[in-house]
XYZ file of C-alpha atoms in Angstrom:
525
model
C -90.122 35.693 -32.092
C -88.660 39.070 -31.418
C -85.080 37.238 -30.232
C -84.749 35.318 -32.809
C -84.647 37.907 -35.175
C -82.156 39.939 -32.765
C -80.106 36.667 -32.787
C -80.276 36.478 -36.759
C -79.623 40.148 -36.671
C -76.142 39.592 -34.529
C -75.283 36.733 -36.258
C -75.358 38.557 -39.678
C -73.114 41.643 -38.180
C -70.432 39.018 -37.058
C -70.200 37.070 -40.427
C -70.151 41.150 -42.043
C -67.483 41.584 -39.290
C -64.996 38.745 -40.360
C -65.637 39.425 -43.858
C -64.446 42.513 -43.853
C -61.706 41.436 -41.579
C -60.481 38.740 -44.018
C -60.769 41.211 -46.758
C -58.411 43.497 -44.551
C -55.842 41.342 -43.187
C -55.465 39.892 -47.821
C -55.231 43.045 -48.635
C -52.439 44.611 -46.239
C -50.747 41.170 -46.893
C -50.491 41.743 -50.312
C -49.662 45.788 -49.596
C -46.541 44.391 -46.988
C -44.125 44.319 -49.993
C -42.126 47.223 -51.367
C -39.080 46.824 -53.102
C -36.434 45.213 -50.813
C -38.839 45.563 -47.940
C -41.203 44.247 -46.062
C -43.699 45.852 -43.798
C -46.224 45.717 -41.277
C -49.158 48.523 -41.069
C -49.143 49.803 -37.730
C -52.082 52.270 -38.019
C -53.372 54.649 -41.182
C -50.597 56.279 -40.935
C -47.344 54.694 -39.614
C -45.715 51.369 -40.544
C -42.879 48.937 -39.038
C -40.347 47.314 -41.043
C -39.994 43.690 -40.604
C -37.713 42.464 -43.791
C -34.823 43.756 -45.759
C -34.849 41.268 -49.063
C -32.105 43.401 -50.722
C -28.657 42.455 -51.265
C -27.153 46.130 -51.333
C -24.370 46.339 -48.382
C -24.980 49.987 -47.874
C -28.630 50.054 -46.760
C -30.913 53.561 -46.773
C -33.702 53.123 -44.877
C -36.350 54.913 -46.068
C -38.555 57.114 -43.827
C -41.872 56.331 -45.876
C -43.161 53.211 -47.872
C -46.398 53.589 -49.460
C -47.491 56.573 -48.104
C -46.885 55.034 -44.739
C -44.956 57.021 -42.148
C -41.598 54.374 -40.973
C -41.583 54.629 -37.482
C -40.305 51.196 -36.353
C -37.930 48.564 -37.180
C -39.100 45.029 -35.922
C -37.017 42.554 -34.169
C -34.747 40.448 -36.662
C -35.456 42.741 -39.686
C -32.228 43.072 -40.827
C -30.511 39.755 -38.900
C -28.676 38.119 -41.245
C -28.799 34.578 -41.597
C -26.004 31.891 -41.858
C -26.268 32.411 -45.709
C -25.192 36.178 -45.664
C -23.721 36.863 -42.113
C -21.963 40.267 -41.952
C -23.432 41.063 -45.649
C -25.029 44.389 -44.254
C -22.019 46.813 -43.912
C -23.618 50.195 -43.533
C -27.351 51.774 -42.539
C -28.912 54.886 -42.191
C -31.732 54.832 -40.280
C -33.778 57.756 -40.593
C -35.341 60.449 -38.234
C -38.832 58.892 -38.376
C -37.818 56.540 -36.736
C -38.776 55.686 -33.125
C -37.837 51.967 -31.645
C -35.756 49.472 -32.745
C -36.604 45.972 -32.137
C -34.660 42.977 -30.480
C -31.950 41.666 -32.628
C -32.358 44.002 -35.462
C -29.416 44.427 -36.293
C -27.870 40.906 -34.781
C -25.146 39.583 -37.043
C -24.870 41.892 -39.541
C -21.160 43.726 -40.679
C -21.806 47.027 -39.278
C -18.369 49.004 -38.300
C -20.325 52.015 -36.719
C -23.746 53.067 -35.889
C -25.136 56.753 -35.156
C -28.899 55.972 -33.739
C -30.273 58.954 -35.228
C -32.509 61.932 -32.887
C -36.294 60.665 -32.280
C -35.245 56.687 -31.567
C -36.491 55.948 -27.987
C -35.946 52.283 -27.852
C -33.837 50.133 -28.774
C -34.528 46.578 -27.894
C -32.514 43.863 -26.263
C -29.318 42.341 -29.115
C -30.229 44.998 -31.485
C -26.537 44.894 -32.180
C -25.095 42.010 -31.044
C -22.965 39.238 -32.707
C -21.491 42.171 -34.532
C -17.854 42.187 -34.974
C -16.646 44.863 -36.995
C -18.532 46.917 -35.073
C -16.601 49.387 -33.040
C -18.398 52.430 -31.546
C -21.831 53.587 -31.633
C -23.006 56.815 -30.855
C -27.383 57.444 -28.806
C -29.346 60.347 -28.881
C -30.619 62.724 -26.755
C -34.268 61.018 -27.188
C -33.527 57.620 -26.075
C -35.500 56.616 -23.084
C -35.161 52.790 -23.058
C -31.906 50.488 -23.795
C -32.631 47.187 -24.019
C -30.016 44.421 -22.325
C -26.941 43.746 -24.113
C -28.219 46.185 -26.832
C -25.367 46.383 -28.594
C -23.578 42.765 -28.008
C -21.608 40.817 -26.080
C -21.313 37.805 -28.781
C -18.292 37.815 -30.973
C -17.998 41.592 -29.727
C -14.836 44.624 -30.183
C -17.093 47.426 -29.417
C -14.985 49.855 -27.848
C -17.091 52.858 -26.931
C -20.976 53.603 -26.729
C -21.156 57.650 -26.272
C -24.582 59.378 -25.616
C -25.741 62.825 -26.343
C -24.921 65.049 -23.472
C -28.598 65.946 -23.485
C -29.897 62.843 -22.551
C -32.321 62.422 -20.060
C -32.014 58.999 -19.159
C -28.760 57.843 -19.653
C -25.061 58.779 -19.527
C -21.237 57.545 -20.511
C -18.063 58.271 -19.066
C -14.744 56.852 -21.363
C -17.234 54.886 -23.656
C -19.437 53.350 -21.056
C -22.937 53.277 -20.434
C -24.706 54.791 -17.028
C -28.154 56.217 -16.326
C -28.472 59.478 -15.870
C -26.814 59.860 -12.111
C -24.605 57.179 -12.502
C -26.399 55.061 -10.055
C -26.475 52.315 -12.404
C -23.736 50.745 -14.758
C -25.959 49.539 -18.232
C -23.317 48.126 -20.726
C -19.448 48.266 -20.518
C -18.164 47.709 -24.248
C -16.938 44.592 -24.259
C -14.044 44.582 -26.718
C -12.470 47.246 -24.147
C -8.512 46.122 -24.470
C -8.080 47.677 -20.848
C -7.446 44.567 -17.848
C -8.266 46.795 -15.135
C -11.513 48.715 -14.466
C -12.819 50.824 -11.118
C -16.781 51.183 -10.819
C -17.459 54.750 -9.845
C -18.704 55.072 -5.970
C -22.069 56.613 -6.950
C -22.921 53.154 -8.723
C -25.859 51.114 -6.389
C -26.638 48.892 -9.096
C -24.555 46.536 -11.769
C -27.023 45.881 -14.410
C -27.736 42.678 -16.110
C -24.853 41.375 -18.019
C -23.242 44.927 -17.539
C -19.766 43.231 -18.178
C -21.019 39.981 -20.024
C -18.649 38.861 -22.041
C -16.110 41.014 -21.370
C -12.993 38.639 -21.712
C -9.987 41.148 -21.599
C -11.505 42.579 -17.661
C -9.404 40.658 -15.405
C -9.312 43.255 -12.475
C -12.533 45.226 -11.506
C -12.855 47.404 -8.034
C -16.633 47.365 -7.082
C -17.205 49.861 -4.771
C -19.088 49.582 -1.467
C -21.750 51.465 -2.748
C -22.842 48.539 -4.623
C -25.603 46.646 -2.976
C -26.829 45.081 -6.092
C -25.783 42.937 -9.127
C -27.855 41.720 -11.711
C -28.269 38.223 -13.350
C -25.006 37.871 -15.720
C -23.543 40.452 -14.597
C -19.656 39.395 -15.086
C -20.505 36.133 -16.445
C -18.065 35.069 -18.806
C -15.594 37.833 -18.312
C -11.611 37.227 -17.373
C -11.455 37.957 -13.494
C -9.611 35.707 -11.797
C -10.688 36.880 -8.039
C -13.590 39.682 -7.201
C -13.685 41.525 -4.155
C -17.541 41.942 -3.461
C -18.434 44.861 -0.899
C -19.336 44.862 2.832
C -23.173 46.309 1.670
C -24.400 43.630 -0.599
C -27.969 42.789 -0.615
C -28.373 40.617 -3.448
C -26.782 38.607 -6.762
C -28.071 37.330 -9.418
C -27.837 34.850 -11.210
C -24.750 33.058 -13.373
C -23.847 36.754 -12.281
C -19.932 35.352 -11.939
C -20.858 32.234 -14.283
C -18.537 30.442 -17.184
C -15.129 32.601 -16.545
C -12.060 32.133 -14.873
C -12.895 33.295 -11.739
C -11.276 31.221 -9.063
C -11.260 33.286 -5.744
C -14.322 35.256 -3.970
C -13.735 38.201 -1.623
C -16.850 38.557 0.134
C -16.768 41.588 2.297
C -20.213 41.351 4.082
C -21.005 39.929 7.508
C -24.912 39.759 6.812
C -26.929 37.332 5.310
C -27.123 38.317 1.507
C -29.624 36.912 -1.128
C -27.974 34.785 -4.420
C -29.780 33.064 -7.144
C -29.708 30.286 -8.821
C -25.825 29.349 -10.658
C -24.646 32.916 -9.516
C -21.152 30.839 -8.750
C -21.933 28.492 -11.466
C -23.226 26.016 -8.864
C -19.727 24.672 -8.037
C -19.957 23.377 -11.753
C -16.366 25.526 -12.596
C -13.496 23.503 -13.313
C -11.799 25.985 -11.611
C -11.072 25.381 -7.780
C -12.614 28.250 -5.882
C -12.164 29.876 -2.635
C -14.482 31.934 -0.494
C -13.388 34.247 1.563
C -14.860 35.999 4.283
C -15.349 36.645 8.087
C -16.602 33.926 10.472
C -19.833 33.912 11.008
C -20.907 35.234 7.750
C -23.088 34.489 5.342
C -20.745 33.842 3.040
C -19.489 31.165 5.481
C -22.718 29.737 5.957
C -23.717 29.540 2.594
C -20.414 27.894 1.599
C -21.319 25.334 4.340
C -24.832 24.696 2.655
C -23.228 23.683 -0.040
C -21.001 21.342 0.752
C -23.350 19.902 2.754
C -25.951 19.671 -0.152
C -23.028 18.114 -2.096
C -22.259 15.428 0.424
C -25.876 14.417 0.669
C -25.655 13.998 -3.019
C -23.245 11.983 -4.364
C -24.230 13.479 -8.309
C -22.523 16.754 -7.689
C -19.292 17.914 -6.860
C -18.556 21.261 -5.967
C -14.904 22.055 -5.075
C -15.734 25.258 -2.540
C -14.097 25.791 0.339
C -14.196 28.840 3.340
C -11.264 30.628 4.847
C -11.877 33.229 6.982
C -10.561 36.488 7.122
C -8.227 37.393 10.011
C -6.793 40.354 11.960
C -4.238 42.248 9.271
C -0.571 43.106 9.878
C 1.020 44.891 7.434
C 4.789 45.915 7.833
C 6.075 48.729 5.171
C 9.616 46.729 4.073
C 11.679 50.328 4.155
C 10.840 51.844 7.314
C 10.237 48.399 9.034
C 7.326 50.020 10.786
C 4.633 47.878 11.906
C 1.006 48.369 12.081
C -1.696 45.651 13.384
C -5.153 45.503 13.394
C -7.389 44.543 16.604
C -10.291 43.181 14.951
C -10.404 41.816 11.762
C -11.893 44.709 10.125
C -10.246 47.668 12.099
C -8.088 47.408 8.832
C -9.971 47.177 5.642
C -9.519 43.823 3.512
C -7.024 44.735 0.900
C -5.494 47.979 2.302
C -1.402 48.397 2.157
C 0.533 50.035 3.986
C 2.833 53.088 2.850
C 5.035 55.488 5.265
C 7.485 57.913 3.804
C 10.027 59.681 5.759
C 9.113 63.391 5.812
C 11.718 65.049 7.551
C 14.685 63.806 9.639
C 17.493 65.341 11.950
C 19.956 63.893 14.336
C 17.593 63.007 17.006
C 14.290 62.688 15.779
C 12.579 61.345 12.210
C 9.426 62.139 10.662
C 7.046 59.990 9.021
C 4.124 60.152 7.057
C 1.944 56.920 7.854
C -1.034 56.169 5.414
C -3.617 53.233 4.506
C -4.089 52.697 0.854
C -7.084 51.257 -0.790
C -8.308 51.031 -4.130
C -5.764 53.683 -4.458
C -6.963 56.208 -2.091
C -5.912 56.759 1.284
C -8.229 55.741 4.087
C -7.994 55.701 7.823
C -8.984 52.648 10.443
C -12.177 51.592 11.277
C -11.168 51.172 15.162
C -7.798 51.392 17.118
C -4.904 49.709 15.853
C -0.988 49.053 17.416
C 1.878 50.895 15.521
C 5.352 50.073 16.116
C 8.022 52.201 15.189
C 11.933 50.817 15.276
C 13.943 52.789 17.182
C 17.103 54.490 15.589
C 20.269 52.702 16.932
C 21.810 56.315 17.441
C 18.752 56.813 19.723
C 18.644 56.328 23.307
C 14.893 54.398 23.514
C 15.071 55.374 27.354
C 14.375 58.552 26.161
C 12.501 58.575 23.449
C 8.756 59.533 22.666
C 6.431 59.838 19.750
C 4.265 62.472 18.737
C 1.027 62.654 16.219
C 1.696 66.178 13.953
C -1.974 67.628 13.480
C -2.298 69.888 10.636
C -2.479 73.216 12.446
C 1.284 72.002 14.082
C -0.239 70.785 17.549
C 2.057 67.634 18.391
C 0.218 65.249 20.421
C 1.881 62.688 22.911
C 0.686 59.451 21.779
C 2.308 57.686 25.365
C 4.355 55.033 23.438
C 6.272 52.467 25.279
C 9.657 50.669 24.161
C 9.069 47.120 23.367
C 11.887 45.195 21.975
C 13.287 47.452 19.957
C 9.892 49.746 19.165
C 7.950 52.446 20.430
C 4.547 51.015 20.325
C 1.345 53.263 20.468
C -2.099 52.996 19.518
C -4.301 54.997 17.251
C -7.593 55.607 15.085
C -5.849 58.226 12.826
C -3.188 58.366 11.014
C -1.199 61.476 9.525
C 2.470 62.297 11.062
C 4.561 60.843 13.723
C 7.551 61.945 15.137
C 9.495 59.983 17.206
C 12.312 61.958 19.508
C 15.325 61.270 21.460
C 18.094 61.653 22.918
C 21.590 60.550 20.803
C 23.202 57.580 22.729
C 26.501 57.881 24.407
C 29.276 58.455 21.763
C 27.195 59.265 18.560
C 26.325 62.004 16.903
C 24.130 62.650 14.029
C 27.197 62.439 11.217
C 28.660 59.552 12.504
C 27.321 56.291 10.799
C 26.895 53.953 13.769
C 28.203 50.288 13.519
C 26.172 46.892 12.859
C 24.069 45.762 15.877
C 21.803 42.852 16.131
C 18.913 42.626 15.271
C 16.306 42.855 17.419
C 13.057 39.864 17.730
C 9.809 41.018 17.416
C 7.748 38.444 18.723
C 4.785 39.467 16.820
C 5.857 39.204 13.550
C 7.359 35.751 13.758
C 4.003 35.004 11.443
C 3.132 37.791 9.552
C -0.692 37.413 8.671
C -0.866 38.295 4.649
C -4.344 37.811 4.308
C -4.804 41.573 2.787
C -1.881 40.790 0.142
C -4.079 37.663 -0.649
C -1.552 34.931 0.402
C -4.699 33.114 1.738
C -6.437 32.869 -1.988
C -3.738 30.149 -3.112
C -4.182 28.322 0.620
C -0.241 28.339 1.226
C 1.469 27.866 4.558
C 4.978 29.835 2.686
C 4.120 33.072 5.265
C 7.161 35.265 5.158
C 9.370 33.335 7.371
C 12.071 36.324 6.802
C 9.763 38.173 8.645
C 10.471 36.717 11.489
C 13.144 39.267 12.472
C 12.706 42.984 12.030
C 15.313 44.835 11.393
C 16.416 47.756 13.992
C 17.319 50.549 11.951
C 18.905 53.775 11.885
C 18.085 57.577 10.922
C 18.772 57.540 7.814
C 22.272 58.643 6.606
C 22.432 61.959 4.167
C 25.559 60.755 2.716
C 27.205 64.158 3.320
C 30.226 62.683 5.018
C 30.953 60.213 2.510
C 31.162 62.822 -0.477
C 33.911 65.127 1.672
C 35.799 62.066 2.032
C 35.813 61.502 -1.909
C 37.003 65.122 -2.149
C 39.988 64.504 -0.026
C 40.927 61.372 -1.445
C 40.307 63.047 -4.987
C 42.665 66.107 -4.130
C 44.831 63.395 -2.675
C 45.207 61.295 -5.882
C 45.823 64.294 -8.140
C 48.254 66.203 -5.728
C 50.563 62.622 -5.988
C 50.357 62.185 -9.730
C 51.221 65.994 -10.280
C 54.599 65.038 -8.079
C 55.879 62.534 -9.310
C 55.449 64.046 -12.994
C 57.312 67.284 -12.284
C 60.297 64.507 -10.188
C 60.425 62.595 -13.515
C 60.557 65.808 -15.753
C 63.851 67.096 -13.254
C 65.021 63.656 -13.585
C 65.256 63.239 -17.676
C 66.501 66.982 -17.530
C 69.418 65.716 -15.596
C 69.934 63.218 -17.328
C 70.459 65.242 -21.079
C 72.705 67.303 -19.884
């Protein structure tokens, strides 16, 4: 008897319970509306917008409505729709306000946007399919951007700057980092600039970092950069993309729907992909992989074709070439430099010498790597070859690494056809030495000899200049011969001999004036 009336008891609390309820929920329903908003009741005191019904471009958001605090704008509350795209032209959002939803803001005619101090989220799209909008400016209080917050649809942001005293996040020339710039968030995507180098400190490319981003059609990732995120340059203009030696994984469509039709992988581990991160082969593009032997670029290019020949339903238009040995050759100096293992020289790297200094039996020069536009050295020993002057007995002559305190080292070089060849790990300058051959001297420009053969160079290997991303045989065949050539002439000689002739000219024009002027005198009288 005594449950029963507990049950009754229960029963009547739960039917008090969802009257009350029901009473609640019709009441704040009715309370959602004020003016050209709508609202949701977060708690007695604070409230989220969810609608703007207004038709007033210039939009003031107010910080209370109905005695409720506005802390929150929900996702799509001011989206426009197809009927009045772009109608919203200008908002203030005010300081009460602390997160922004998803898409809030998505298609409206905003030019600029200054997220106002005390907004710490702001969701994914707030601000995307906006495109009048050009900059936009986060606080010091924001603690969590949202993916693609502000667009890659229909896009010409240029810049996204953040308070200096932010926390969380950072930007350098208009682009989004966390804090230490271990991460890349959002580069704008209306940038006009082609070319773009990731800092080294970045580890991480974050998802759809560069989505979008149609004008990018070079981009250095450093080797720092072990991951990148699903969408990461999906849709953007590069036409080939080094990726680093230290990459762990990719994500996926993370090089999806652009133009992209050669891949540098640098990497001679296995590495993890997802699913369309090369848009499965789908690209009408043909694209080329290119890596080192045994790599896991190689064998995951091999997976696929195999998949695809199992399957006659797709077609994938992949193939692997692998990455040889460089041997780069600077074109003024005809110096030579060769690589033992095919990354002793980095993938990429050019060669650049510069004649530092120069007399009439020895020449200086300044041998460098370049990549990514700063100077590196080998990762191993590597064969230099240095033509030898024709006003230089090679019987004689030697080569010698400068150090910086002036110690020359004797780097034992032999003649070879026409070279001094040596080996190194470091390079800095070389001076190669001699004695002047038999009836030269240092102001005397010697005649035309022939030139020597170097066998090594009958096929120059242009891999780092990228002659292997188009798949051509046309190697340099004017490489073939190098050229032996000679310390280089000051020109010294040649302007005293322009004097003299000068001198020479004037001297016979001043005669022959004064003989004429005797002459015509003669003649009058």
């Amino acid at each position: 008897m005594k449950s029963k009336r507990i049950l009754k008891f229960i029963s009547c609390i739960a039917a008090i319970s969802i009257i009350i309820t029901s009473l609640f929920v019709g009441f704040n329903a009715f309370a959602n509306q004020s003016g050209d908003f709508n609202y949701e009741i977060l708690d007695e005191k604070n409230c989220v917008l969810t609608d703007y019904t207004g038709t007033n471009p210039n939009v003031v958001i107010p910080s209370e409505i109905d005695g409720y605090t506005v802390t929150g704008i929900g996702d799509d509350a001011f989206s426009a729709s197809d009927e009045d795209t772009f109608r919203i032209t200008q908002v203030t959002i005010p300081s009460s306000v602390i997160s922004i939803g998803e898409t809030a803001f998505f298609g409206t005619g905003l030019s600029e946007i200054i997220i106002p101090e005390g907004v710490e989220t702001i969701g994914q799209q707030a601000f995307d399919a906006c495109p009048n909008l050009i900059s936009a400016t986060l606080p010091a209080s924001l603690t969590n951007l949202g993916t693609s917050a502000f667009g890659f649809q229909d896009s010409n942001l240029q810049e996204i700057n953040v308070s200096p005293d932010n926390q969380n996040y950072c930007s350098v020339d208009g682009i989004v980092f966390n804090k230490d710039m271990t991460k890349i968030i959002q580069y704008p995507v209306g940038k006009t600039a082609s070319d773009y180098v990731i800092p080294d400190t970045v580890i991480t490319i974050g998802e759809s970092a560069f989505y979008d981003a149609v004008n990018l059609v070079n981009v250095v990732i450093p080797n720092s950069v072990t991951v990148i995120e699903d969408y990461a340059f999906a849709g953007t203009g590069l036409k080939t993309v080094t990726i680093p030696e230290n990459i762990k994984y990719i994500g996926g469509w993370a090089f999806a729907n652009g133009d992209l039709t050669t891949i540098i992988i640098l990497s001679k581990s296995d590495f993890e992909i997802s699913e369309g991160t090369f848009n499965d082969g789908q690209n009408e593009n043909f694209q080329t992989f290119i890596g080192y032997a045994g790599s896991g670029t190689e064998k995951m290019v091999n997976e696929w074709l195999e998949y695809a020949e199992a399957d006659d339903s797709i077609v994938v238009n992949y193939k692997f070439v692998a990455i040889e040995p460089a041997n780069l050759k600077d074109d003024t100096t005809n110096i030579i430099v060769s690589a033992s293992e095919d990354d002793t020289i980095a993938y990429g790297a050019t060669l650049e010498v510069t004649v530092e200094a120069q007399t009439a039996t020895s020449v200086t020069y300044n041998i460098t790597l370049i990549s990514n536009g700063e100077e590196i050295q080998p990762n191993g020993t590597v064969t230099v070859k240095i033509p030898v002057p024709k006003t230089l007995d090679a019987k004689t002559c030697a080569v010698y690494r400068i150090e910086t305190d002036g110690t020359r080292i004797d780097m034992n070089a032999v003649y070879e056809n026409g070279y001094m060849v040596f080996s190194t790990e470091h390079f800095s300058n070389y001076v190669l030495e001699g004695k002047e051959t038999a009836g030269s001297s240092g102001n005397e420009k010697p005649a035309d000899t022939e030139k020597p053969v170097d066998s090594d160079t009958t096929e120059q290997n242009n891999t780092n200049n990228g002659d292997k991303n188009n798949d051509t045989s046309d190697s340099n065949t004017n490489s073939s011969k190098v050229q032996n050539t000679s310390i280089p002439d000051t020109g010294k000689k040649q302007a005293d001999l322009s004097l003299v002739v000068m001198f020479a000219v004037v001297g016979t024009i001043a005669f022959f004036s004064v003989a004429l002027l005797r002459a015509k005198k003669k003649t009058q009288k």
